[in-house]
Coordinates of C-alpha atoms in Angstrom, one line a residue:
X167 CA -16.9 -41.7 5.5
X168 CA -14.6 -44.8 5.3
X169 CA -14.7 -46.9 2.3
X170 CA -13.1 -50.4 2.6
X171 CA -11.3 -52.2 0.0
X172 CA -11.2 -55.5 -0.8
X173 CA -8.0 -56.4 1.5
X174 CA -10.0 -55.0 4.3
X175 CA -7.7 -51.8 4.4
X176 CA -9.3 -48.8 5.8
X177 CA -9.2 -45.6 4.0
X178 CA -10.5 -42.3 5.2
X179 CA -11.8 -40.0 2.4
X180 CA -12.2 -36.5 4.2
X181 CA -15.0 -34.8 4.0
X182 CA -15.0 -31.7 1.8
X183 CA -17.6 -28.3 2.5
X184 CA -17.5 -25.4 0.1
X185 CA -18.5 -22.3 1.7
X186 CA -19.9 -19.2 0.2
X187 CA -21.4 -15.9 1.7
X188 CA -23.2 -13.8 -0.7
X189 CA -25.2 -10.9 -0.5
X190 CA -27.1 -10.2 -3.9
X191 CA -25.5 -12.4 -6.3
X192 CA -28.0 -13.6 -8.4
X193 CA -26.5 -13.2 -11.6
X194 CA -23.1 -15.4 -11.1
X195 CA -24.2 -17.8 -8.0
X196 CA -25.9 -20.5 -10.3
X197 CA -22.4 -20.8 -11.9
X198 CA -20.1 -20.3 -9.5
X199 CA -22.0 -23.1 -7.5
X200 CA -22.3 -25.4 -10.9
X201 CA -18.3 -24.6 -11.4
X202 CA -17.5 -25.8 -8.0
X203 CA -19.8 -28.8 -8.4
X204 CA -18.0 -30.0 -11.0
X205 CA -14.4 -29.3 -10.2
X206 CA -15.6 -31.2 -6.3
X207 CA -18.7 -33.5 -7.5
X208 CA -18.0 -35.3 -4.0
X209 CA -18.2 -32.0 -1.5
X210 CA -21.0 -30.3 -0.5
X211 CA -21.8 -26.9 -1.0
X212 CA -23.0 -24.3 1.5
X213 CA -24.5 -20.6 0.3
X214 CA -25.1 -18.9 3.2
X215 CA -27.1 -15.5 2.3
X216 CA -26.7 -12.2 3.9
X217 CA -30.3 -11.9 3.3
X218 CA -30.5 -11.1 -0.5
X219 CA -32.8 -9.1 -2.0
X220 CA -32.8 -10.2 -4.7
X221 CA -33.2 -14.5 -6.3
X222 CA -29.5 -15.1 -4.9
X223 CA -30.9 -18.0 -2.9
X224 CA -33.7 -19.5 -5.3
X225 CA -30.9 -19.7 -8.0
X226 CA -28.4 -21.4 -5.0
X227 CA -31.0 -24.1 -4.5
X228 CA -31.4 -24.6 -8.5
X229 CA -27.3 -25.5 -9.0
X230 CA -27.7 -27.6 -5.9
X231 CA -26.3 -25.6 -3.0
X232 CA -27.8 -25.9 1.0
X233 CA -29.0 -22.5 1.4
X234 CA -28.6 -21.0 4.9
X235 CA -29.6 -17.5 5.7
X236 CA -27.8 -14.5 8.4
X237 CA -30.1 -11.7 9.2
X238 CA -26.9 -10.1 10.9
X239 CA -25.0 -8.2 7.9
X240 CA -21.6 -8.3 7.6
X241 CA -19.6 -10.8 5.9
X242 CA -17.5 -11.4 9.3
X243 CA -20.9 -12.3 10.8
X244 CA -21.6 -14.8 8.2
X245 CA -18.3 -16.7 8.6
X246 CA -18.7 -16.5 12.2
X247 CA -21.8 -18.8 11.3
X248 CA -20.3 -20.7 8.7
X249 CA -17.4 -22.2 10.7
X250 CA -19.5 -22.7 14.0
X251 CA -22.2 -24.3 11.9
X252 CA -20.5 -26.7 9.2
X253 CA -18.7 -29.8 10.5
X254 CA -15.9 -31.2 7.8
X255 CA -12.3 -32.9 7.3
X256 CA -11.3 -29.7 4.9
X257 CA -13.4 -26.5 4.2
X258 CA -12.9 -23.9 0.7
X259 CA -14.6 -20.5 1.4
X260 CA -14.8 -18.7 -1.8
X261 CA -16.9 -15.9 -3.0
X262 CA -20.2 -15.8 -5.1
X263 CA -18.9 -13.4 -7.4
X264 CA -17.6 -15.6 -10.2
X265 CA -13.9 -13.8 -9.9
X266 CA -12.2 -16.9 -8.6
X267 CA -11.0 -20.1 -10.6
X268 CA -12.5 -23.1 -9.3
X269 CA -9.7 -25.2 -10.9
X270 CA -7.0 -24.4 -8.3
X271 CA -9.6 -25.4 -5.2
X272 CA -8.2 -29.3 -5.8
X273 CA -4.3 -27.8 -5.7
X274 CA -5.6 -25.8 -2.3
X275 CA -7.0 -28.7 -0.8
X276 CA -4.2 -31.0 -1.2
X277 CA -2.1 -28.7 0.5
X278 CA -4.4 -28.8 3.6
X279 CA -4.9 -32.8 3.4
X280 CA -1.3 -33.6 2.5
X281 CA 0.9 -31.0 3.3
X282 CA -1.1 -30.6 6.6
X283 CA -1.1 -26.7 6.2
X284 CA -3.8 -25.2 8.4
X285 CA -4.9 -22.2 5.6
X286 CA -4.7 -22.0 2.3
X287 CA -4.5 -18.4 0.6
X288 CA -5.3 -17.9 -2.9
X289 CA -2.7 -15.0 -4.0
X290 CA -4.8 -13.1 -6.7
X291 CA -3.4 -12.4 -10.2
X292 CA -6.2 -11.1 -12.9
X293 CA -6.1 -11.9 -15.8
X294 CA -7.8 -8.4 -17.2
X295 CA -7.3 -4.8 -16.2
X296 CA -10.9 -4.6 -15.4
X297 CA -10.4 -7.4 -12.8
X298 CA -8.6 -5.4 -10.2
X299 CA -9.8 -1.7 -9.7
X300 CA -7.3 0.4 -9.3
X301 CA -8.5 1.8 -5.9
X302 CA -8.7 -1.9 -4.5
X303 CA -5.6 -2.7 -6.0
X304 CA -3.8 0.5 -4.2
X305 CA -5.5 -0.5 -0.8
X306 CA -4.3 -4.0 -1.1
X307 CA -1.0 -3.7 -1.5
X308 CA -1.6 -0.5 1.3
X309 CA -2.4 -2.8 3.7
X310 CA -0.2 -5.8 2.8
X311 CA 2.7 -3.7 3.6
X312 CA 1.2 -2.2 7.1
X313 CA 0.5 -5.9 8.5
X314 CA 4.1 -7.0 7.4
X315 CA 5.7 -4.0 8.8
X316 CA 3.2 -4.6 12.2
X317 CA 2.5 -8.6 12.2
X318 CA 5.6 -9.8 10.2
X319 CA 3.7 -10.8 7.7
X320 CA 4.8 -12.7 4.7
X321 CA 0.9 -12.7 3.1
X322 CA 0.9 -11.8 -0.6
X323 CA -2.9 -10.8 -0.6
X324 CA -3.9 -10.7 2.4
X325 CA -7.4 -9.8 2.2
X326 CA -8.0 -12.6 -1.1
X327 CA -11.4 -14.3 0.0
X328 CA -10.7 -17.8 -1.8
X329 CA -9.2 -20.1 1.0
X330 CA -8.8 -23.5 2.3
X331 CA -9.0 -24.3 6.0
X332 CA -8.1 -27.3 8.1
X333 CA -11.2 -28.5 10.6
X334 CA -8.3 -27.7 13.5
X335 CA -7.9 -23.6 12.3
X336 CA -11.4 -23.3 11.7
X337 CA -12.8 -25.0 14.8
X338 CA -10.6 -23.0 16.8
X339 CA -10.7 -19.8 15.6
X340 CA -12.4 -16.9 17.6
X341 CA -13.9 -14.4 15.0
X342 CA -14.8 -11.2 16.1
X343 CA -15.1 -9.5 12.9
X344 CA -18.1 -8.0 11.6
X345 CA -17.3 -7.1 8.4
X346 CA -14.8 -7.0 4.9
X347 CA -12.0 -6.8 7.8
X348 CA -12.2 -10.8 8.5
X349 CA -9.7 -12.1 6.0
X350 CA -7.4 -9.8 7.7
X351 CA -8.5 -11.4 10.8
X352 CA -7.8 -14.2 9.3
X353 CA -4.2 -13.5 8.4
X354 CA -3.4 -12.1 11.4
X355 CA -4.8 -15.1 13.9
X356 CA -2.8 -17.4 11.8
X357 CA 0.6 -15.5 12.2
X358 CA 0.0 -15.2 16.2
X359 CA -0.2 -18.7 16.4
X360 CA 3.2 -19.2 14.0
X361 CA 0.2 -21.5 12.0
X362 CA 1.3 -23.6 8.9
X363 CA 0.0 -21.6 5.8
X364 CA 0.6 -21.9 1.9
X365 CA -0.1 -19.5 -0.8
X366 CA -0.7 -20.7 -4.5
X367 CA -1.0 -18.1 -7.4
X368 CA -4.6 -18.2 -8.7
X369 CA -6.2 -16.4 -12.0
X370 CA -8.6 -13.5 -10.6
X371 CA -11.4 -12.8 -13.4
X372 CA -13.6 -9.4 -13.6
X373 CA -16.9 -9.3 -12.8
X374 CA -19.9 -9.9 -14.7
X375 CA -21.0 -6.8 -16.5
X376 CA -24.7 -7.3 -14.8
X377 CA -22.8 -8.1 -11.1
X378 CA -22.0 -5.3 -8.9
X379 CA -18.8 -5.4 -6.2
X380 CA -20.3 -4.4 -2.3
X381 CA -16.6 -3.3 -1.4
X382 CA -16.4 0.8 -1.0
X383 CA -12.9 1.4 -1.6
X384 CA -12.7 4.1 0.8
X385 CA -15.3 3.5 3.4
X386 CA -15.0 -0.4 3.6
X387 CA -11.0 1.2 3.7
X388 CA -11.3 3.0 6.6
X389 CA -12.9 0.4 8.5
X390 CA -10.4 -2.5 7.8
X391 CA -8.1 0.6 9.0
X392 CA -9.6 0.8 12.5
X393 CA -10.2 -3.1 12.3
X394 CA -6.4 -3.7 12.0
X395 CA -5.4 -1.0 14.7
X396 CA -7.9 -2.7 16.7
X397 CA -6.3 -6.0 16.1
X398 CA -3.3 -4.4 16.6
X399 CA -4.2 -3.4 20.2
X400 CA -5.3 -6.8 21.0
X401 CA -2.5 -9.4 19.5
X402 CA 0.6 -7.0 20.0
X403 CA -0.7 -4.6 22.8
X404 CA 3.2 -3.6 23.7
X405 CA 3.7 -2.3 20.6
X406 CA 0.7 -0.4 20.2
X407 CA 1.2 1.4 23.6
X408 CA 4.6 1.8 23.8
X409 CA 4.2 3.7 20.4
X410 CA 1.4 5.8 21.9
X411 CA 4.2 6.4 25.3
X412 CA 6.9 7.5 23.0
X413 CA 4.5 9.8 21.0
X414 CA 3.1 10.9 24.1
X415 CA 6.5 11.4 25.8
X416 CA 7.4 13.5 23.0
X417 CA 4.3 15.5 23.2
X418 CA 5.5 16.2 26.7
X419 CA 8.9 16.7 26.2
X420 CA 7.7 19.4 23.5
X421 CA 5.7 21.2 25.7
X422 CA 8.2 21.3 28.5
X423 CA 11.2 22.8 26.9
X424 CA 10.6 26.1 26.7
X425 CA 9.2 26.2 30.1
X426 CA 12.6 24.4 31.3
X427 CA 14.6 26.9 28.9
X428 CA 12.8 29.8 31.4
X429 CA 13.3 28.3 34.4
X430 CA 17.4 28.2 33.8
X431 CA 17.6 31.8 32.9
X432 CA 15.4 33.1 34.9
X433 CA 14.9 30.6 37.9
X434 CA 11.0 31.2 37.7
X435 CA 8.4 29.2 36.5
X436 CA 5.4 32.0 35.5
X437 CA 3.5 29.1 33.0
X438 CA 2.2 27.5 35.8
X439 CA -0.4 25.6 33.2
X440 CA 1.3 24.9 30.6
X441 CA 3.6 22.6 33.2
X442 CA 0.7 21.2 34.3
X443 CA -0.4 19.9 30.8
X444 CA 3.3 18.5 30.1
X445 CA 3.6 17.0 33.3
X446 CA -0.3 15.3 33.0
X447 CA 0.6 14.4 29.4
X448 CA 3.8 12.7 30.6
X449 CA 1.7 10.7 33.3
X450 CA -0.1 9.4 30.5
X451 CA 2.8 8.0 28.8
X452 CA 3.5 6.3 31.7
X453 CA 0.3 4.5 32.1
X454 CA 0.2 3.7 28.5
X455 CA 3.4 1.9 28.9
X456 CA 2.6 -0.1 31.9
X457 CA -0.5 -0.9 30.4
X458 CA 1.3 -2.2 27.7
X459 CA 3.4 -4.5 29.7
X460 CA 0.3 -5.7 31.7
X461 CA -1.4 -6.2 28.1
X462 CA 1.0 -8.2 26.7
X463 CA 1.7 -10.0 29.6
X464 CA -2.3 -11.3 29.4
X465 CA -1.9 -11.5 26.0
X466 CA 0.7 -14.1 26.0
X467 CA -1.4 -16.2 28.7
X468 CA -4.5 -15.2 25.8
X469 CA -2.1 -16.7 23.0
X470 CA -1.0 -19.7 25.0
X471 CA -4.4 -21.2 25.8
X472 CA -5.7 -20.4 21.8
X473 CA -2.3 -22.7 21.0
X474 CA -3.8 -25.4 23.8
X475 CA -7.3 -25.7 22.4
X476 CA -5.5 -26.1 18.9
X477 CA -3.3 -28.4 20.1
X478 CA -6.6 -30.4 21.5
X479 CA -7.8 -30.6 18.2
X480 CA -4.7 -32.1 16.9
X481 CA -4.9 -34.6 19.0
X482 CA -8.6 -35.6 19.0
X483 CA -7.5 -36.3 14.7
X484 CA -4.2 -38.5 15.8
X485 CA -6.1 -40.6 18.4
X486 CA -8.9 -41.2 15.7
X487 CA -6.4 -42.1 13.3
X488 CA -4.5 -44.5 15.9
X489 CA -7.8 -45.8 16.9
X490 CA -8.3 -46.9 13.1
X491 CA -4.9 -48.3 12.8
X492 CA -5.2 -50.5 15.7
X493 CA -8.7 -51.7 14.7
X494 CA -6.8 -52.8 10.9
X495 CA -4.6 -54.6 13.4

């Protein structure tokens, strides 16, 4: 939208969407919608339910949220929809839990519109001891530390669900994510692209006593696990199967001493098999090296044309803007 002053300056007020997947949340969604309405009367607000069982999306519709429904569960498929579906200047994807504070989305936004970050991370502090069980609290920090020991990370909370997106980062983002595992996605597809991103410190509430958390500690746990091994392979192969070479090698190496240890005393090799494992184990370090190298190498070209299409983006926005400033002209 472009509103036009009286000196016939043209100014472009961006377009806001607040995005919230929810699944069963029909005891906090009214407010957390109403909250967000207020803080943002000018965006509009999207609730896209995981198909709820229960009057999640009646009481959307009531606080004055568009209600869009996924049959596909998973919270990774319902961002997958969200960002192909929603077309804005800035986007805010927060939860419908009630546990974040609506009042820093203005501070998040600003840092996408002005500071022209491309994500926005809200770093969670709670303000209660009931906010943060201490299972999710462990597994946090767990996995902070492994993606900044295997990404170079500098994310505080990596898998905090209240962000702010540019229209480039979301428009150009290939999610493949099913489930609790897509903030990491997140996370990690901004640090292979050496992307722009902020944090800001936000107050983290508990939960309403009649609202119940979907996040298993240890199975939803595990999965993220595989998730980021999985990510792991994809955005770093090199590393990933040069550790798997070494560890291989080693296996090998293991094996093989004692028959080389024989061979020098004796001159006879009688563990005919056993060679044969250490010697098939070692050709499998091999291959997982050069697969490595022929990983990483596609990788690279994989990285490159991700940066191109961003890069596209970028430049659709400045030719719009230079379009604008010619026309003031």
């Amino acid at each position: 939208m472009i509103e036009r002053t009286n000196d016939l300056t043209m100014v472009k007020i961006p377009s806001i969407a607040i995005l919230i997947p929810c699944y069963n949340e029909e005891s906090t969604i009214f407010k957390v919608v109403s909250d967000f309405k207020k803080v943002l009367p000018q965006a509009k607000i999207y609730v896209y339910d995981n198909f709820s069982t229960d009057d999640t999306a009646r009481k959307a519709k009531e606080a004055g949220a568009s209600v869009i429904f996924v049959r596909k569960r998973g919270k990774g498929n319902v961002v997958r929809k969200m960002f192909s579906n929603i077309d804005a200047d800035l986007y805010l994807m927060t939860d419908g839990d009630g546990t974040y504070n609506p009042n820093d989305a203005i501070e998040m936004l600003n840092a996408i519109n002005q500071e022209q970050a491309d994500m926005v991370v809200a770093v969670r502090k709670e303000n209660s001891e009931k906010a943060f069980p201490l299972g999710h609290k462990f597994g946090n920090f767990l996995f902070n530390k492994m993606l900044s020991l295997l990404f170079g990370s500098e994310f505080q909370d990596v898998f905090s669900g209240y962000r702010a997106f540019s229209k480039r980062f979301v428009k150009t983002f290939p999610i493949t994510s099913d489930g609790f595992d897509i903030e990491a996605e997140l996370s990690i597809h901004a640090l292979t692209l050496s992307l722009q991103c902020v944090e800001i410190e936000s107050a983290y509430c508990e939960r309403p006593p009649n609202s119940v958390s979907k996040l298993n500690t240890i199975t939803d746990g595990v999965k993220i696990l595989f998730s980021v091994v999985r990510l792991l392979q994809e955005n770093r192969p090199l590393l990933f199967f040069g550790s798997l070479s070494i560890l291989l090698c080693g296996i090998s190496m293991i094996i093989f001493d004692p028959i080389l240890r024989l061979y020098l005393e004796t001159g006879l090799v009688p563990r005919v098999p056993t060679l044969l494992v250490s010697v098939t184990i070692m050709i499998a370090s091999l291959l997982s090296f050069v697969s490595g190298l022929i990983l990483s190498s596609l990788n690279k070209t994989r990285i490159e044309i991700k940066k191109l299409h961003y890069l596209s983006m970028r430049f659709k926005q400045d030719r719009e803007i230079l379009i604008k400033n010619i026309s003031r002209a």
